[in-house]
mmCIF file of C-alpha atoms and ligand atoms in Angstrom:
data_model
loop_
_atom_site.group_PDB
_atom_site.id
_atom_site.type_symbol
_atom_site.label_atom_id
_atom_site.label_comp_id
_atom_site.label_asym_id
_atom_site.label_seq_id
_atom_site.Cartn_x
_atom_site.Cartn_y
_atom_site.Cartn_z
ATOM 1 C CA MET C 1319 0.054 -0.323 0.024
ATOM 2 C CA LEU C 1320 1.291 3.010 -0.315
ATOM 3 C CA ARG C 1321 1.057 6.023 2.013
ATOM 4 C CA PHE C 1322 2.556 9.251 2.693
ATOM 5 C CA LEU C 1323 2.504 11.120 6.072
ATOM 6 C CA THR C 1324 3.770 15.001 6.880
ATOM 7 C CA ALA C 1325 5.191 16.979 9.752
ATOM 8 C CA GLY C 1326 6.178 20.899 9.982
ATOM 9 C CA GLU C 1327 5.150 23.723 10.923
ATOM 10 C CA SER C 1328 5.207 26.694 8.274
ATOM 11 C CA HIS C 1329 7.821 28.636 10.482
ATOM 12 C CA GLY C 1330 8.962 25.600 12.203
ATOM 13 C CA GLU C 1331 12.831 24.217 11.022
ATOM 14 C CA LYS C 1332 11.711 21.909 7.596
ATOM 15 C CA GLU C 1333 8.603 20.400 6.510
ATOM 16 C CA ILE C 1334 8.928 16.332 6.447
ATOM 17 C CA ALA C 1335 7.374 13.813 4.438
ATOM 18 C CA ILE C 1336 7.701 9.613 4.421
ATOM 19 C CA LEU C 1337 6.499 8.006 1.094
ATOM 20 C CA GLU C 1338 5.966 4.257 1.963
ATOM 21 C CA GLY C 1339 4.967 1.183 -0.510
ATOM 22 C CA PHE C 1340 7.063 3.155 -3.312
ATOM 23 C CA PRO C 1341 8.386 0.771 -5.149
ATOM 24 C CA ALA C 1342 11.735 -0.186 -6.696
ATOM 25 C CA GLY C 1343 13.681 0.968 -9.701
ATOM 26 C CA ILE C 1344 12.369 4.316 -10.777
ATOM 27 C CA LYS C 1345 14.389 7.246 -11.690
ATOM 28 C CA ILE C 1346 14.368 10.206 -8.947
ATOM 29 C CA SER C 1347 15.259 13.541 -10.673
ATOM 30 C CA ILE C 1348 15.853 15.777 -7.849
ATOM 31 C CA ASP C 1349 15.824 18.876 -10.901
ATOM 32 C CA PHE C 1350 11.789 17.293 -11.405
ATOM 33 C CA ILE C 1351 10.731 17.606 -8.029
ATOM 34 C CA ASN C 1352 12.542 21.219 -7.567
ATOM 35 C CA ASN C 1353 10.685 22.429 -10.339
ATOM 36 C CA GLU C 1354 7.086 21.009 -9.266
ATOM 37 C CA LEU C 1355 7.965 23.003 -6.039
ATOM 38 C CA LYS C 1356 8.332 26.509 -7.989
ATOM 39 C CA ARG C 1357 5.397 25.828 -9.579
ATOM 40 C CA ARG C 1358 3.276 26.130 -6.586
ATOM 41 C CA GLN C 1359 5.456 29.484 -5.229
ATOM 42 C CA GLU C 1360 4.982 31.165 -8.628
ATOM 43 C CA GLY C 1361 1.643 31.829 -8.359
ATOM 44 C CA TYR C 1362 0.389 35.809 -9.033
ATOM 45 C CA GLY C 1363 -1.464 36.851 -5.789
ATOM 46 C CA ARG C 1364 1.064 35.078 -3.394
ATOM 47 C CA GLY C 1365 2.447 36.756 -0.427
ATOM 48 C CA PRO C 1366 5.938 37.766 0.520
ATOM 49 C CA ARG C 1367 6.594 34.690 2.405
ATOM 50 C CA MET C 1368 7.324 33.279 -0.998
ATOM 51 C CA LYS C 1369 9.672 35.915 -1.980
ATOM 52 C CA ILE C 1370 11.894 34.521 1.367
ATOM 53 C CA GLU C 1371 11.499 30.702 0.888
ATOM 54 C CA LYS C 1372 13.219 28.918 -2.095
ATOM 55 C CA ASP C 1373 12.001 25.144 -1.881
ATOM 56 C CA LYS C 1374 14.876 22.471 -2.674
ATOM 57 C CA VAL C 1375 14.235 18.654 -1.916
ATOM 58 C CA LYS C 1376 16.319 16.900 0.118
ATOM 59 C CA ILE C 1377 15.771 13.028 0.074
ATOM 60 C CA ILE C 1378 17.768 10.804 3.051
ATOM 61 C CA SER C 1379 16.335 8.286 2.622
ATOM 62 C CA GLY C 1380 14.901 5.197 -0.279
ATOM 63 C CA ILE C 1381 17.121 6.556 -3.220
ATOM 64 C CA LYS C 1382 20.255 4.708 -4.111
ATOM 65 C CA LYS C 1383 22.613 6.240 -7.224
ATOM 66 C CA GLY C 1384 19.302 7.819 -8.056
ATOM 67 C CA GLU C 1385 17.132 5.550 -7.874
ATOM 68 C CA THR C 1386 14.702 4.146 -5.475
ATOM 69 C CA ILE C 1387 15.076 1.079 -3.222
ATOM 70 C CA GLY C 1388 11.960 -0.070 -2.024
ATOM 71 C CA SER C 1389 12.150 1.489 1.420
ATOM 72 C CA PRO C 1390 10.486 4.433 2.700
ATOM 73 C CA ILE C 1391 11.763 7.167 1.013
ATOM 74 C CA ALA C 1392 12.198 10.700 3.471
ATOM 75 C CA ILE C 1393 12.000 14.092 1.972
ATOM 76 C CA MET C 1394 12.548 17.494 3.966
ATOM 77 C CA ILE C 1395 12.215 20.200 2.947
ATOM 78 C CA ASP C 1396 13.881 23.768 4.653
ATOM 79 C CA ASN C 1397 11.852 26.622 5.734
ATOM 80 C CA ARG C 1398 14.073 29.903 5.525
ATOM 81 C CA ASP C 1399 11.698 31.758 7.951
ATOM 82 C CA PHE C 1400 11.929 29.184 10.569
ATOM 83 C CA SER C 1401 11.180 32.013 13.374
ATOM 84 C CA ILE C 1402 8.330 29.901 14.913
ATOM 85 C CA GLU C 1403 9.758 30.674 18.881
ATOM 86 C CA LYS C 1404 9.609 34.436 17.831
ATOM 87 C CA LEU C 1405 6.337 34.830 16.371
ATOM 88 C CA PRO C 1406 4.021 37.256 18.621
ATOM 89 C CA GLU C 1407 0.807 35.305 20.187
ATOM 90 C CA VAL C 1408 -2.582 35.331 18.256
ATOM 91 C CA LYS C 1409 -5.481 35.649 21.302
ATOM 92 C CA ASN C 1410 -7.525 36.870 17.649
ATOM 93 C CA VAL C 1411 -8.675 34.609 15.990
ATOM 94 C CA ARG C 1412 -9.402 34.507 11.943
ATOM 95 C CA PRO C 1413 -12.945 33.515 11.185
ATOM 96 C CA GLY C 1414 -12.375 30.802 8.342
ATOM 97 C CA HIS C 1415 -8.866 29.591 9.400
ATOM 98 C CA ALA C 1416 -8.404 26.918 12.000
ATOM 99 C CA ASP C 1417 -7.640 29.494 14.805
ATOM 100 C CA LEU C 1418 -10.415 29.194 17.279
ATOM 101 C CA PRO C 1419 -11.853 25.286 16.472
ATOM 102 C CA GLY C 1420 -8.163 24.336 16.905
ATOM 103 C CA VAL C 1421 -8.057 26.318 20.132
ATOM 104 C CA LEU C 1422 -11.063 24.900 21.935
ATOM 105 C CA LYS C 1423 -10.123 21.360 20.919
ATOM 106 C CA TYR C 1424 -6.744 21.976 22.001
ATOM 107 C CA GLY C 1425 -7.048 23.930 25.129
ATOM 108 C CA PHE C 1426 -4.705 26.554 23.498
ATOM 109 C CA ASN C 1427 -4.298 30.337 25.111
ATOM 110 C CA ASP C 1428 -2.099 30.704 21.784
ATOM 111 C CA ALA C 1429 -3.676 30.102 18.131
ATOM 112 C CA ARG C 1430 0.005 29.659 16.872
ATOM 113 C CA CYS C 1431 -0.462 26.333 17.981
ATOM 114 C CA VAL C 1432 -2.672 25.675 15.913
ATOM 115 C CA LEU C 1433 -2.113 27.995 12.824
ATOM 116 C CA GLU C 1434 1.645 26.871 12.174
ATOM 117 C CA ARG C 1435 0.319 23.451 11.585
ATOM 118 C CA ALA C 1436 -2.806 24.509 9.747
ATOM 119 C CA SER C 1437 -0.982 26.774 7.124
ATOM 120 C CA ALA C 1438 -0.890 26.088 3.707
ATOM 121 C CA ARG C 1439 2.954 25.842 3.970
ATOM 122 C CA GLU C 1440 2.940 21.668 4.685
ATOM 123 C CA THR C 1441 1.490 21.545 1.126
ATOM 124 C CA VAL C 1442 5.183 21.920 -0.256
ATOM 125 C CA THR C 1443 5.843 18.419 0.728
ATOM 126 C CA ARG C 1444 2.695 16.943 -0.887
ATOM 127 C CA VAL C 1445 3.760 18.472 -3.919
ATOM 128 C CA ALA C 1446 7.181 16.748 -3.391
ATOM 129 C CA VAL C 1447 5.290 13.138 -2.737
ATOM 130 C CA GLY C 1448 3.294 13.874 -6.008
ATOM 131 C CA ALA C 1449 6.455 14.676 -7.758
ATOM 132 C CA ILE C 1450 8.062 11.642 -6.928
ATOM 133 C CA CYS C 1451 4.477 9.649 -7.749
ATOM 134 C CA LYS C 1452 4.615 11.446 -11.280
ATOM 135 C CA LEU C 1453 7.516 9.949 -12.092
ATOM 136 C CA LEU C 1454 6.125 6.676 -11.740
ATOM 137 C CA LEU C 1455 3.201 7.578 -13.747
ATOM 138 C CA LEU C 1456 5.255 9.315 -16.398
ATOM 139 C CA GLU C 1457 6.918 5.388 -16.696
ATOM 140 C CA PHE C 1458 3.405 4.434 -18.528
ATOM 141 C CA ASN C 1459 2.898 7.872 -20.034
ATOM 142 C CA ILE C 1460 0.466 9.110 -17.883
ATOM 143 C CA ASN C 1461 0.507 12.911 -17.583
ATOM 144 C CA VAL C 1462 -1.282 15.297 -14.573
ATOM 145 C CA PHE C 1463 -1.847 18.588 -15.554
ATOM 146 C CA SER C 1464 -4.340 21.551 -14.507
ATOM 147 C CA HIS C 1465 -5.227 25.161 -15.518
ATOM 148 C CA THR C 1466 -7.135 27.757 -13.473
ATOM 149 C CA ILE C 1467 -10.879 27.975 -15.401
ATOM 150 C CA GLY C 1468 -11.667 30.560 -12.627
ATOM 151 C CA LEU C 1469 -10.711 33.513 -10.551
ATOM 152 C CA GLY C 1470 -12.990 35.701 -8.224
ATOM 153 C CA ASN C 1471 -15.731 36.250 -10.731
ATOM 154 C CA ILE C 1472 -13.962 35.189 -13.398
ATOM 155 C CA LYS C 1473 -14.517 32.395 -15.805
ATOM 156 C CA VAL C 1474 -12.800 31.226 -19.122
ATOM 157 C CA GLN C 1475 -14.846 29.940 -21.280
ATOM 158 C CA ASN C 1476 -14.622 25.884 -21.447
ATOM 159 C CA ASN C 1477 -15.005 25.497 -25.343
ATOM 160 C CA LYS C 1478 -12.202 27.804 -25.954
ATOM 161 C CA ILE C 1479 -9.687 24.996 -23.806
ATOM 162 C CA SER C 1480 -7.257 22.603 -25.848
ATOM 163 C CA ILE C 1481 -5.813 20.227 -23.960
ATOM 164 C CA ALA C 1482 -2.450 20.824 -25.872
ATOM 165 C CA ASP C 1483 -3.091 24.678 -24.801
ATOM 166 C CA ILE C 1484 -3.396 23.343 -20.658
ATOM 167 C CA LYS C 1485 0.117 21.015 -21.521
ATOM 168 C CA LYS C 1486 1.716 23.715 -22.416
ATOM 169 C CA LEU C 1487 1.174 26.271 -19.021
ATOM 170 C CA THR C 1488 3.296 23.666 -17.312
ATOM 171 C CA LYS C 1489 6.175 25.301 -19.248
ATOM 172 C CA ASN C 1490 4.228 28.955 -16.544
ATOM 173 C CA SER C 1491 2.295 31.145 -16.793
ATOM 174 C CA ASP C 1492 1.812 33.094 -13.328
ATOM 175 C CA LEU C 1493 -2.026 32.077 -13.151
ATOM 176 C CA ARG C 1494 -2.265 28.976 -15.357
ATOM 177 C CA CYS C 1495 -4.596 30.440 -17.255
ATOM 178 C CA ILE C 1496 -5.191 29.357 -21.330
ATOM 179 C CA ASP C 1497 -7.128 32.687 -22.531
ATOM 180 C CA LYS C 1498 -4.125 35.616 -22.284
ATOM 181 C CA ASP C 1499 -6.966 38.153 -22.377
ATOM 182 C CA VAL C 1500 -8.879 36.594 -19.181
ATOM 183 C CA GLU C 1501 -5.594 36.614 -17.736
ATOM 184 C CA LYS C 1502 -4.827 40.069 -17.899
ATOM 185 C CA LYS C 1503 -8.134 40.345 -16.311
ATOM 186 C CA MET C 1504 -7.747 38.092 -13.393
ATOM 187 C CA HIS C 1505 -4.158 40.195 -12.733
ATOM 188 C CA LYS C 1506 -6.310 43.179 -12.753
ATOM 189 C CA LEU C 1507 -9.056 42.274 -10.064
ATOM 190 C CA ILE C 1508 -6.015 40.799 -7.483
ATOM 191 C CA ASP C 1509 -3.849 44.302 -8.091
ATOM 192 C CA LYS C 1510 -7.312 45.231 -7.122
ATOM 193 C CA THR C 1511 -8.159 42.714 -4.692
ATOM 194 C CA LYS C 1512 -4.853 43.662 -2.774
ATOM 195 C CA LYS C 1513 -5.599 47.112 -2.348
ATOM 196 C CA ASP C 1514 -8.994 46.589 -1.018
ATOM 197 C CA LYS C 1515 -7.317 44.787 1.345
ATOM 198 C CA ASP C 1516 -9.298 41.186 0.821
ATOM 199 C CA THR C 1517 -8.732 37.977 -0.679
ATOM 200 C CA LEU C 1518 -9.808 35.845 -3.751
ATOM 201 C CA GLY C 1519 -10.778 32.761 -4.510
ATOM 202 C CA GLY C 1520 -11.159 30.864 -8.070
ATOM 203 C CA ILE C 1521 -11.414 27.312 -9.581
ATOM 204 C CA ILE C 1522 -8.788 24.696 -11.016
ATOM 205 C CA GLU C 1523 -8.953 21.896 -13.492
ATOM 206 C CA VAL C 1524 -6.986 18.739 -13.109
ATOM 207 C CA ILE C 1525 -6.594 16.808 -15.922
ATOM 208 C CA SER C 1526 -5.073 13.338 -16.252
ATOM 209 C CA GLU C 1527 -4.383 11.781 -19.575
ATOM 210 C CA GLY C 1528 -3.397 8.076 -20.368
ATOM 211 C CA ILE C 1529 -5.217 6.288 -17.511
ATOM 212 C CA PRO C 1530 -5.677 3.126 -18.638
ATOM 213 C CA PRO C 1531 -9.321 1.747 -17.485
ATOM 214 C CA GLY C 1532 -9.697 -0.582 -14.596
ATOM 215 C CA LEU C 1533 -8.012 2.100 -11.912
ATOM 216 C CA GLY C 1534 -10.088 2.188 -8.454
ATOM 217 C CA SER C 1535 -12.914 -0.664 -8.074
ATOM 218 C CA TYR C 1536 -16.935 -0.558 -7.305
ATOM 219 C CA VAL C 1537 -16.767 -2.934 -4.772
ATOM 220 C CA GLN C 1538 -16.992 -1.355 -1.854
ATOM 221 C CA TYR C 1539 -17.502 2.493 -1.070
ATOM 222 C CA ASP C 1540 -13.967 3.016 0.377
ATOM 223 C CA LYS C 1541 -12.298 1.726 -2.616
ATOM 224 C CA ARG C 1542 -14.342 3.917 -5.086
ATOM 225 C CA LEU C 1543 -11.748 5.942 -7.278
ATOM 226 C CA ASP C 1544 -13.981 9.099 -6.850
ATOM 227 C CA THR C 1545 -14.530 8.850 -3.205
ATOM 228 C CA LYS C 1546 -10.201 8.631 -3.238
ATOM 229 C CA LEU C 1547 -9.928 11.432 -5.212
ATOM 230 C CA SER C 1548 -12.540 14.140 -4.163
ATOM 231 C CA GLY C 1549 -11.446 13.141 -0.483
ATOM 232 C CA ALA C 1550 -7.667 13.912 -1.384
ATOM 233 C CA LEU C 1551 -8.927 17.505 -3.104
ATOM 234 C CA MET C 1552 -11.062 18.605 -0.463
ATOM 235 C CA SER C 1553 -7.566 17.998 1.933
ATOM 236 C CA ILE C 1554 -6.191 21.158 -0.022
ATOM 237 C CA PRO C 1555 -6.201 23.746 2.551
ATOM 238 C CA SER C 1556 -9.749 26.410 1.149
ATOM 239 C CA VAL C 1557 -10.694 24.169 -1.855
ATOM 240 C CA LYS C 1558 -14.366 23.683 -0.378
ATOM 241 C CA ALA C 1559 -15.889 21.485 -2.884
ATOM 242 C CA VAL C 1560 -14.784 19.182 -5.843
ATOM 243 C CA GLU C 1561 -16.266 18.195 -8.859
ATOM 244 C CA ILE C 1562 -15.624 15.062 -10.839
ATOM 245 C CA GLY C 1563 -16.869 15.699 -14.870
ATOM 246 C CA ASP C 1564 -19.802 17.865 -15.215
ATOM 247 C CA GLY C 1565 -20.753 16.858 -12.408
ATOM 248 C CA ILE C 1566 -22.327 20.134 -10.961
ATOM 249 C CA LYS C 1567 -23.976 20.289 -14.605
ATOM 250 C CA ASN C 1568 -25.107 17.440 -14.593
ATOM 251 C CA ALA C 1569 -27.181 17.292 -11.557
ATOM 252 C CA LEU C 1570 -29.849 19.152 -13.657
ATOM 253 C CA LYS C 1571 -29.936 17.444 -16.867
ATOM 254 C CA LEU C 1572 -31.603 14.465 -18.376
ATOM 255 C CA GLY C 1573 -30.262 11.360 -18.490
ATOM 256 C CA SER C 1574 -29.631 11.000 -22.272
ATOM 257 C CA LYS C 1575 -27.439 14.156 -21.911
ATOM 258 C CA VAL C 1576 -25.602 13.333 -19.619
ATOM 259 C CA HIS C 1577 -23.629 9.688 -19.776
ATOM 260 C CA ASP C 1578 -21.247 9.118 -23.151
ATOM 261 C CA GLU C 1579 -22.704 6.187 -25.135
ATOM 262 C CA ILE C 1580 -20.428 4.315 -26.323
ATOM 263 C CA TYR C 1581 -19.351 3.245 -30.084
ATOM 264 C CA LYS C 1582 -17.061 0.100 -31.557
ATOM 265 C CA GLY C 1583 -13.634 0.735 -30.587
ATOM 266 C CA VAL C 1584 -14.441 1.818 -26.956
ATOM 267 C CA LYS C 1585 -15.004 5.243 -28.704
ATOM 268 C CA ARG C 1586 -16.588 7.816 -26.466
ATOM 269 C CA LYS C 1587 -17.591 11.336 -28.092
ATOM 270 C CA THR C 1588 -18.526 13.193 -24.966
ATOM 271 C CA ASN C 1589 -16.433 12.923 -21.468
ATOM 272 C CA ARG C 1590 -19.022 14.063 -19.106
ATOM 273 C CA ALA C 1591 -17.992 11.488 -16.588
ATOM 274 C CA GLY C 1592 -15.119 12.469 -16.119
ATOM 275 C CA GLY C 1593 -13.233 9.488 -16.833
ATOM 276 C CA LEU C 1594 -15.301 7.690 -13.730
ATOM 277 C CA GLU C 1595 -18.162 5.430 -14.014
ATOM 278 C CA GLY C 1596 -19.109 3.392 -10.811
ATOM 279 C CA GLY C 1597 -15.987 4.560 -9.471
ATOM 280 C CA VAL C 1598 -13.886 2.787 -11.750
ATOM 281 C CA THR C 1599 -11.580 4.597 -14.685
ATOM 282 C CA ASN C 1600 -13.095 4.363 -18.159
ATOM 283 C CA GLY C 1601 -10.185 4.988 -19.755
ATOM 284 C CA GLU C 1602 -11.195 8.305 -20.749
ATOM 285 C CA ASN C 1603 -9.093 11.841 -19.178
ATOM 286 C CA LEU C 1604 -10.121 11.767 -15.688
ATOM 287 C CA ILE C 1605 -11.257 15.527 -15.241
ATOM 288 C CA ILE C 1606 -11.687 17.166 -11.992
ATOM 289 C CA ARG C 1607 -12.568 20.224 -10.731
ATOM 290 C CA ALA C 1608 -11.192 21.836 -7.316
ATOM 291 C CA TYR C 1609 -13.187 25.007 -5.878
ATOM 292 C CA VAL C 1610 -11.015 27.229 -3.624
ATOM 293 C CA LYS C 1611 -12.678 29.710 -1.219
ATOM 294 C CA PRO C 1612 -10.917 33.061 -0.617
ATOM 295 C CA ILE C 1613 -8.072 32.946 2.016
ATOM 296 C CA SER C 1614 -9.175 33.248 5.484
ATOM 297 C CA THR C 1615 -6.215 36.225 6.390
ATOM 298 C CA LEU C 1616 -7.772 39.412 5.421
ATOM 299 C CA MET C 1617 -5.273 42.560 5.868
ATOM 300 C CA LYS C 1618 -9.199 43.935 5.975
ATOM 301 C CA PRO C 1619 -10.189 42.023 8.931
ATOM 302 C CA LEU C 1620 -13.440 40.211 10.038
ATOM 303 C CA ASP C 1621 -15.085 40.761 13.283
ATOM 304 C CA THR C 1622 -14.051 38.068 15.936
ATOM 305 C CA ILE C 1623 -12.946 37.578 19.763
ATOM 306 C CA ASN C 1624 -10.021 37.593 21.619
ATOM 307 C CA ILE C 1625 -9.875 34.225 23.333
ATOM 308 C CA ASP C 1626 -8.188 35.195 26.823
ATOM 309 C CA THR C 1627 -10.824 38.219 26.904
ATOM 310 C CA GLY C 1628 -14.263 36.873 25.160
ATOM 311 C CA GLU C 1629 -14.829 40.272 23.908
ATOM 312 C CA GLU C 1630 -15.665 41.647 20.269
ATOM 313 C CA THR C 1631 -12.800 42.490 18.446
ATOM 314 C CA GLU C 1632 -10.905 42.116 15.184
ATOM 315 C CA ALA C 1633 -9.089 39.668 13.501
ATOM 316 C CA VAL C 1634 -5.240 39.562 13.464
ATOM 317 C CA LYS C 1635 -3.528 40.492 10.367
ATOM 318 C CA GLU C 1636 -0.881 37.944 9.899
ATOM 319 C CA ARG C 1637 1.100 38.115 6.460
ATOM 320 C CA SER C 1638 -0.678 36.464 3.539
ATOM 321 C CA ASP C 1639 -1.364 35.802 0.071
ATOM 322 C CA VAL C 1640 -4.118 37.639 -2.114
ATOM 323 C CA CYS C 1641 -4.351 34.470 -4.130
ATOM 324 C CA VAL C 1642 -3.632 30.736 -4.054
ATOM 325 C CA VAL C 1643 -5.382 29.275 -6.830
ATOM 326 C CA PRO C 1644 -2.246 28.825 -9.203
ATOM 327 C CA SER C 1645 -0.760 26.938 -6.367
ATOM 328 C CA ALA C 1646 -3.664 25.041 -5.413
ATOM 329 C CA GLY C 1647 -3.898 23.901 -9.087
ATOM 330 C CA VAL C 1648 -0.166 22.253 -8.931
ATOM 331 C CA ILE C 1649 -1.053 20.833 -5.641
ATOM 332 C CA GLY C 1650 -3.628 19.702 -7.320
ATOM 333 C CA GLU C 1651 -1.868 17.859 -9.243
ATOM 334 C CA SER C 1652 -0.273 16.509 -6.957
ATOM 335 C CA MET C 1653 -2.782 14.544 -4.570
ATOM 336 C CA CYS C 1654 -4.490 13.443 -7.602
ATOM 337 C CA ALA C 1655 -0.546 12.103 -8.840
ATOM 338 C CA ILE C 1656 -0.623 10.203 -5.447
ATOM 339 C CA VAL C 1657 -4.105 8.830 -5.697
ATOM 340 C CA ILE C 1658 -3.264 7.845 -8.751
ATOM 341 C CA ALA C 1659 -0.517 6.426 -8.502
ATOM 342 C CA GLU C 1660 -1.635 3.953 -5.268
ATOM 343 C CA SER C 1661 -4.493 3.102 -7.575
ATOM 344 C CA PHE C 1662 -2.216 1.942 -10.426
ATOM 345 C CA LEU C 1663 0.290 0.206 -8.085
ATOM 346 C CA GLU C 1664 -2.756 -1.526 -6.533
ATOM 347 C CA LYS C 1665 -4.242 -2.921 -9.544
ATOM 348 C CA PHE C 1666 -0.175 -3.723 -11.586
ATOM 349 C CA GLY C 1667 1.156 -4.671 -7.928
ATOM 350 C CA GLY C 1668 4.914 -5.572 -7.838
ATOM 351 C CA ASP C 1669 7.824 -4.305 -6.192
ATOM 352 C CA CYS C 1670 9.955 -3.096 -8.628
ATOM 353 C CA LEU C 1671 9.556 -1.312 -11.735
ATOM 354 C CA GLN C 1672 10.127 -4.345 -14.011
ATOM 355 C CA ASP C 1673 6.972 -6.144 -12.577
ATOM 356 C CA ILE C 1674 4.987 -3.406 -12.886
ATOM 357 C CA LYS C 1675 5.707 -3.243 -16.551
ATOM 358 C CA GLU C 1676 5.237 -7.012 -17.056
ATOM 359 C CA SER C 1677 1.561 -6.727 -15.271
ATOM 360 C CA TYR C 1678 0.351 -3.610 -17.485
ATOM 361 C CA GLU C 1679 1.696 -4.870 -20.372
ATOM 362 C CA HIS C 1680 -0.111 -8.489 -19.516
ATOM 363 C CA TYR C 1681 -3.668 -6.326 -18.772
ATOM 364 C CA ILE C 1682 -3.450 -3.747 -21.458
ATOM 365 C CA THR C 1683 -2.910 -6.824 -24.118
ATOM 366 C CA ARG C 1684 -5.950 -8.573 -22.301
ATOM 367 C CA ILE C 1685 -8.531 -5.732 -22.891
ATOM 368 C CA LYS C 1686 -6.729 -5.131 -26.495
ATOM 369 C CA ARG C 1687 -9.803 -6.541 -28.258
ATOM 370 C CA PHE C 1688 -12.002 -4.011 -27.063
ATOM 371 C CA PHE C 1689 -10.262 -1.283 -28.356
ATOM 372 C CA ASN C 1690 -9.861 -1.845 -32.433
HETATM 373 C C1 EPS G 2716 0.028 30.601 4.762
HETATM 374 C C2 EPS G 2716 0.268 31.886 4.868
HETATM 375 C C3 EPS G 2716 1.369 31.950 4.707
HETATM 376 C C4 EPS G 2716 1.873 31.797 3.513
HETATM 377 C C5 EPS G 2716 1.518 30.157 3.639
HETATM 378 C C6 EPS G 2716 0.328 29.782 4.098
HETATM 379 O O1 EPS G 2716 2.664 32.252 4.974
HETATM 380 P P1 EPS G 2716 3.011 33.681 6.278
HETATM 381 O O2 EPS G 2716 1.968 33.026 7.575
HETATM 382 O O3 EPS G 2716 4.806 32.770 6.787
HETATM 383 O O4 EPS G 2716 2.956 34.520 5.711
HETATM 384 O O5 EPS G 2716 2.717 32.215 2.209
HETATM 385 O O6 EPS G 2716 1.859 29.688 2.427
HETATM 386 C C7 EPS G 2716 3.116 29.479 2.486
HETATM 387 C C8 EPS G 2716 4.180 29.365 3.778
HETATM 388 C C9 EPS G 2716 3.839 27.980 1.305
HETATM 389 O O7 EPS G 2716 4.828 27.523 1.451
HETATM 390 O O8 EPS G 2716 2.581 28.054 0.225
HETATM 391 C C10 EPS G 2716 -1.326 29.889 5.818
HETATM 392 O O9 EPS G 2716 -2.349 30.546 6.343
HETATM 393 O O10 EPS G 2716 -2.463 29.441 5.393
#
C-alpha cells in the first residue's frame, strides 16, 4: 500500500514527509521535484513569504544511485523563515481559519499553536511526494496537469480549452490560465483586491491523461476512485468543493444528455463523466475540478473575539497571500498523482518497476481486443 505522512510547522525548522510503499527501480530526478516545488510557489497574488522561501528538496532515504530501492522515501525541505519561537501569540482568531476550532479542541491560549500546522505551508511536502508519484506515472505515459478556470468573478469559457494548450502551461504562466486576455483581467482583479485588502478564490481543473481503464473499484464505498480523488482534493487547505467531470451541471440535466455513449472500439464522443464510471476509470481523461475559497487571512480584518477576554474585536492581521488559486492547481495535480499512483500500484502490484511493467502490459494486451 502506498501511503505518506507529513510533519512540520509553517515557521518551524523543516517540512518533512515519508512516502512508504513506493516500488524499486524508478529514476528520481531532483531537478524535476524542485521544478514542481517552484511551480507551486510562483502564482501571481502570493504574499511576501514566497519571496523568502526557495524550496528545494533533500531526499535522505529510499534512494541509491538516483533510483528508488523500495524502502521508505524520507524527504526534507527547509523553512528559511524559521521563526516559530519568536513570532507573537495570536489571540484574535481569524474567521474561516482553523484558529478558533483548533484552540477549543486542544485547549491552547495561543492560536499560533494551531495556525503553524494548519498553514498551507505543509502542501510543499505534498507537492514533493506528488512529484515522485508523477515520475512513476510518467513511466506509463500518464501525465497529470492543471489550469485555472475561474478566479474571483472571472471564468474561462470551456469551449476555448484544448488539452495541448493546457499542457504547455506547465512551462508556466503566473495564473495558469490558457486564455491570455482573461488572464490579464485576472491580474487586474488581484491588484484591485490587494488594494482593497481583500482575498480571492477560484476554480482549478486537474486533467490526467493516459489513464488505463480499471483503476479504482466499485466493490466497496471506500475503494471507489471518486471517493479517494475527491477526498484528496478536499484535503487541500481552502478547497471547499470538488466536481468530477460535469458533475454539477449534470445534476440538473436529463440522463440522455449526461451519459457518454459508447461506440465500436470503445470510443466516446463526450467525457461528461470525467473518466470515471462506477468508481472505476474508463480509459478517458480524468477530469476533476476543485473550488477554492478566498483565503481567510484578511488585511481588512473581520469581526471576531479575543480568546483571553471573550470580548469582540478585529481578527489578527497576519502576513499572507491575496490569491492562492494557481498554487492550488499544482497541489491538486500532486494529490491526484498520489491517488492515481496508489490505485495503479493496487491494480498492477509489484515491488519493482519491471514487475509492474509486465503486469501492466499483460493487462493492456488482454483488453486490447475491445479497443480496435
Ligand atoms: C499561510 C500564510 C502565509 C503563506 C503560507 C500559507 O505564510 P506566512 O504566514 O508565513 O506569511 O505564505 O504559504 C506558504 C508558506 C507556502 O509555502 O505556501 C497560511 O496561513 O496558510
